[in-house]
CSV table of C-alpha atoms in Angstrom, one decimal:
chain,number,residue,atom,x,y,z
Z,15,MET,CA,15.4,1.2,9.1
Z,16,ASN,CA,18.2,3.7,8.9
Z,17,ALA,CA,21.1,1.3,9.3
Z,18,ARG,CA,23.8,1.1,6.7
Z,19,GLY,CA,25.3,-2.4,6.2
Z,20,THR,CA,28.8,-2.9,5.1
Z,21,GLY,CA,28.3,-6.3,3.4
Z,22,PRO,CA,25.9,-7.6,0.7
Z,23,SER,CA,22.2,-7.1,1.6
Z,24,TRP,CA,20.2,-10.3,2.2
Z,25,TRP,CA,18.2,-9.8,-1.0
Z,26,HIS,CA,21.3,-9.8,-3.3
Z,27,GLY,CA,20.7,-13.0,-5.2
Z,28,ALA,CA,17.7,-13.9,-3.2
Z,29,THR,CA,14.7,-15.8,-4.8
Z,30,LEU,CA,11.4,-14.2,-4.0
Z,31,TYR,CA,8.1,-15.9,-4.6
Z,32,GLN,CA,5.2,-13.4,-5.3
Z,33,ILE,CA,1.9,-14.6,-3.9
Z,34,TYR,CA,-1.5,-13.1,-4.7
Z,35,VAL,CA,-2.9,-14.1,-1.4
Z,36,ARG,CA,-6.6,-14.4,-2.3
Z,37,SER,CA,-5.9,-16.9,-5.1
Z,38,TRP,CA,-3.3,-19.1,-3.3
Z,39,ARG,CA,-4.2,-21.2,-0.2
Z,40,ASP,CA,-7.5,-21.0,1.7
Z,41,SER,CA,-7.1,-22.0,5.3
Z,42,ASP,CA,-10.7,-21.5,6.5
Z,43,GLY,CA,-12.8,-22.8,3.6
Z,44,ASP,CA,-14.4,-19.5,2.6
Z,45,GLY,CA,-13.2,-19.8,-1.0
Z,46,TYR,CA,-10.5,-17.1,-0.8
Z,47,GLY,CA,-6.8,-17.5,0.0
Z,48,ASP,CA,-5.6,-15.9,3.3
Z,49,LEU,CA,-2.4,-15.2,5.3
Z,50,ARG,CA,-2.7,-18.4,7.3
Z,51,GLY,CA,-2.8,-20.3,4.0
Z,52,VAL,CA,0.4,-18.6,3.0
Z,53,ALA,CA,2.0,-19.6,6.3
Z,54,ASP,CA,0.8,-23.2,5.7
Z,55,GLY,CA,2.5,-23.2,2.3
Z,56,LEU,CA,5.9,-22.0,3.4
Z,57,GLY,CA,7.3,-25.5,3.6
Z,58,TYR,CA,6.7,-26.0,-0.1
Z,59,LEU,CA,8.2,-22.7,-1.0
Z,60,SER,CA,11.2,-23.4,1.1
Z,61,TRP,CA,11.6,-26.8,-0.6
Z,62,LEU,CA,11.5,-24.9,-4.0
Z,63,GLY,CA,14.5,-22.8,-2.8
Z,64,GLY,CA,12.6,-19.6,-2.0
Z,65,ASP,CA,14.3,-17.1,0.2
Z,66,GLY,CA,11.2,-15.0,0.8
Z,67,VAL,CA,7.6,-14.2,-0.2
Z,68,TRP,CA,6.4,-10.9,-1.6
Z,69,LEU,CA,2.7,-10.2,-0.9
Z,70,PRO,CA,0.7,-7.7,-3.0
Z,71,PRO,CA,-1.6,-5.4,-0.9
Z,72,THR,CA,-2.6,-7.0,2.4
Z,73,MET,CA,-3.9,-3.8,4.0
Z,74,PRO,CA,-7.5,-2.8,4.5
Z,75,SER,CA,-9.1,-1.4,1.3
Z,76,PRO,CA,-12.5,-0.9,-0.4
Z,77,ASP,CA,-11.0,-2.9,-3.2
Z,78,HIS,CA,-11.7,-0.5,-6.0
Z,79,ASP,CA,-8.2,-1.4,-7.4
Z,80,TRP,CA,-7.3,-4.9,-6.1
Z,81,GLY,CA,-6.2,-3.5,-2.7
Z,82,TYR,CA,-4.0,-0.7,-4.1
Z,83,ASP,CA,-6.5,1.8,-2.7
Z,84,VAL,CA,-5.3,1.6,0.9
Z,85,SER,CA,-7.6,2.8,3.7
Z,86,ASP,CA,-5.3,1.9,6.6
Z,87,TYR,CA,-1.5,1.5,6.3
Z,88,LEU,CA,-1.2,-0.3,9.6
Z,89,GLY,CA,-3.9,-3.0,9.4
Z,90,VAL,CA,-4.7,-6.2,7.6
Z,91,HIS,CA,-7.5,-6.6,5.1
Z,92,PRO,CA,-10.2,-8.6,7.0
Z,93,GLY,CA,-10.7,-10.9,4.0
Z,94,LEU,CA,-7.1,-12.0,4.4
Z,95,GLY,CA,-6.9,-12.4,8.1
Z,96,THR,CA,-5.7,-10.4,11.1
Z,97,LEU,CA,-2.5,-8.8,12.4
Z,98,ALA,CA,-2.0,-12.0,14.4
Z,99,ASP,CA,-2.1,-14.0,11.2
Z,100,LEU,CA,0.5,-11.8,9.6
Z,101,ASP,CA,2.7,-12.1,12.7
Z,102,LEU,CA,2.3,-15.9,12.5
Z,103,LEU,CA,3.4,-15.7,8.8
Z,104,VAL,CA,6.5,-13.7,9.7
Z,105,ALA,CA,7.4,-16.0,12.5
Z,106,GLU,CA,6.9,-19.2,10.4
Z,107,ALA,CA,9.0,-17.6,7.6
Z,108,GLY,CA,11.7,-16.8,10.1
Z,109,ARG,CA,11.9,-20.4,11.3
Z,110,ARG,CA,12.7,-21.3,7.7
Z,111,ASN,CA,15.2,-18.5,7.2
Z,112,MET,CA,12.7,-16.8,4.8
Z,113,LYS,CA,11.6,-13.2,4.6
Z,114,VAL,CA,8.2,-11.6,4.2
Z,115,LEU,CA,7.9,-8.4,2.0
Z,116,LEU,CA,4.7,-6.3,1.6
Z,117,ASP,CA,3.6,-3.9,-1.0
Z,118,LEU,CA,3.7,-0.2,0.0
Z,119,VAL,CA,1.5,2.3,-1.9
Z,120,PRO,CA,2.8,5.7,-1.0
Z,121,ASN,CA,1.6,7.6,-4.0
Z,122,HIS,CA,-2.0,7.7,-3.0
Z,123,THR,CA,-4.5,6.5,-0.4
Z,124,SER,CA,-8.1,5.3,-0.8
Z,125,SER,CA,-10.7,8.1,-0.7
Z,126,ALA,CA,-12.0,6.1,2.3
Z,127,HIS,CA,-8.8,6.7,4.3
Z,128,PRO,CA,-9.3,8.8,7.4
Z,129,TRP,CA,-6.8,11.3,6.2
Z,130,PHE,CA,-8.8,12.1,3.0
Z,131,ALA,CA,-12.1,12.0,4.9
Z,132,ASP,CA,-10.7,14.8,7.1
Z,133,ALA,CA,-9.2,16.6,4.1
Z,134,ARG,CA,-12.6,16.8,2.5
Z,135,SER,CA,-14.1,18.4,5.5
Z,136,GLY,CA,-12.7,21.8,4.5
Z,137,PRO,CA,-9.7,23.8,3.4
Z,138,GLY,CA,-8.7,24.4,7.0
Z,139,SER,CA,-8.7,20.7,8.0
Z,140,ALA,CA,-5.7,19.1,9.6
Z,141,HIS,CA,-5.0,16.8,6.6
Z,142,ARG,CA,-5.9,19.1,3.8
Z,143,GLY,CA,-2.3,19.5,2.9
Z,144,TYR,CA,-1.8,15.8,2.7
Z,145,TYR,CA,-3.3,15.8,-0.8
Z,146,VAL,CA,-3.0,17.9,-3.9
Z,147,TRP,CA,-5.7,20.5,-4.4
Z,148,ALA,CA,-6.2,23.2,-7.1
Z,149,GLY,CA,-8.8,25.7,-8.1
Z,150,PRO,CA,-10.7,25.4,-11.3
Z,151,ALA,CA,-9.3,26.8,-14.6
Z,152,PRO,CA,-10.2,30.4,-15.4
Z,153,GLY,CA,-13.0,29.3,-17.6
Z,154,GLY,CA,-14.2,26.6,-15.2
Z,155,GLY,CA,-13.5,22.9,-15.3
Z,156,PRO,CA,-10.3,21.0,-14.2
Z,157,PRO,CA,-7.2,23.1,-13.4
Z,158,ASN,CA,-5.3,21.7,-16.4
Z,159,ASN,CA,-5.3,18.9,-19.0
Z,160,TRP,CA,-3.5,16.2,-17.0
Z,161,LEU,CA,-4.9,12.7,-17.5
Z,162,ASP,CA,-5.0,9.8,-15.1
Z,163,ALA,CA,-4.1,6.1,-15.9
Z,164,THR,CA,-7.6,5.5,-17.3
Z,165,GLY,CA,-7.3,8.4,-19.8
Z,166,ALA,CA,-9.8,10.6,-18.0
Z,167,SER,CA,-9.0,13.8,-16.2
Z,168,ALA,CA,-6.6,13.5,-13.3
Z,169,TRP,CA,-8.7,16.0,-11.4
Z,170,THR,CA,-12.0,15.4,-9.6
Z,171,SER,CA,-14.1,18.2,-8.3
Z,172,ASP,CA,-14.8,18.5,-4.6
Z,173,GLU,CA,-18.1,20.4,-4.7
Z,174,ALA,CA,-18.0,21.3,-1.0
Z,175,SER,CA,-14.8,23.4,-1.3
Z,176,GLY,CA,-15.0,24.3,-4.9
Z,177,GLN,CA,-11.5,22.8,-5.5
Z,178,TYR,CA,-10.2,19.8,-7.4
Z,179,TYR,CA,-8.0,17.0,-6.1
Z,180,LEU,CA,-5.4,15.2,-8.1
Z,181,HIS,CA,-5.4,11.4,-8.8
Z,182,ASN,CA,-3.0,9.6,-11.1
Z,183,PHE,CA,-5.2,6.5,-10.9
Z,184,LEU,CA,-8.9,6.3,-10.0
Z,185,PRO,CA,-10.9,9.2,-8.5
Z,186,SER,CA,-11.1,6.9,-5.4
Z,187,GLN,CA,-7.3,7.0,-5.2
Z,188,PRO,CA,-6.4,10.6,-4.3
Z,189,ASP,CA,-2.6,11.4,-4.7
Z,190,LEU,CA,-0.7,12.2,-1.5
Z,191,ASN,CA,1.2,15.5,-1.5
Z,192,TRP,CA,4.8,14.6,-0.8
Z,193,ARG,CA,5.7,18.3,-0.6
Z,194,GLU,CA,3.8,18.4,2.7
Z,195,ALA,CA,6.5,17.6,5.3
Z,196,ALA,CA,4.0,15.5,7.4
Z,197,VAL,CA,3.4,13.0,4.6
Z,198,PRO,CA,7.0,11.4,4.3
Z,199,ARG,CA,7.1,11.4,8.1
Z,200,LYS,CA,3.9,9.5,8.4
Z,201,ILE,CA,4.9,7.0,5.7
Z,202,ALA,CA,8.3,6.5,7.3
Z,203,GLY,CA,6.5,6.0,10.7
Z,204,ASN,CA,4.2,3.4,9.1
Z,205,LEU,CA,7.3,1.6,7.7
Z,206,ARG,CA,8.9,1.5,11.1
Z,207,VAL,CA,5.8,-0.2,12.5
Z,208,TRP,CA,6.0,-3.0,9.9
Z,209,PHE,CA,9.7,-3.4,10.3
Z,210,ASP,CA,9.3,-3.7,14.0
Z,211,ARG,CA,6.8,-6.5,13.4
Z,212,GLY,CA,9.5,-8.4,11.5
Z,213,VAL,CA,8.6,-7.5,7.9
Z,214,ALA,CA,11.9,-7.5,5.9
Z,215,GLY,CA,11.1,-5.0,3.3
Z,216,VAL,CA,8.5,-3.5,0.9
Z,217,ARG,CA,7.9,-3.1,-2.8
Z,218,HIS,CA,7.3,0.6,-3.6
Z,219,ASP,CA,4.2,0.7,-5.8
Z,220,GLY,CA,3.0,3.6,-7.9
Z,221,PRO,CA,6.3,5.6,-8.0
Z,222,HIS,CA,4.8,8.9,-9.0
Z,223,CYS,CA,5.7,10.5,-5.7
Z,224,PRO,CA,9.2,12.0,-5.3
C-alpha cells in the first residue's frame, strides 16, 4: 500500500468496466445480480478487452443511499454474496490478468455503523470524536446555515446529548471527522485488509473529507 513504483502504474491506459452488481448477472435466481454473477461474466469482459472491473458499493449497508451508507467497511452486503464470493471474483479476475476495484466511502458512515452507535451513547464515548459534533446556535437550532446535498440543514439534532452532528448527505450518513487521528488510521487499516485480499484499488467516493 505504501510502495512507490518506478515505472507506469498498471492503470495507466487501462480499460475499466463499471458494474452495478445488482443489475448485472444473477447467479442464484433471486432476481438480483451478485458477485458470483460478476465472476461468471469475466470471460465476456476479458473478450471485450477489459483490464479490470470497478464495483460500486459492495459493503453491508441499510441501503438508504444505494449502498453509499456503509455499516461495515470490512464485509460484503448479504444481498450480493459473501467474502468468499468476493475472493472468488478476485481470483477469477487474476486468472485473466484483470483487476478488481471497490468503492471506498471515507467521508461518512451509515448511522447504523457500530462507530456511530457508540458515538451516540454519550459525549464521553470512545467513538464520539470520529464524527463532527457542535452545540446549538445561541438562539437555538442548528449550529450554522450549512446545507446538505438535499438542500436541507447539514445538521441533525441528537436529543440525548443536546448536540448536533454533521452530514453532507442524508441524516443517516453522518460525516466522519478526519481531524480525529484515529479516523485516517482506521480507514487506512481497512484498505490494507482489502489490498491483502487481492483488491487492486479503490475509487474514493464523496471527497468532502481532507
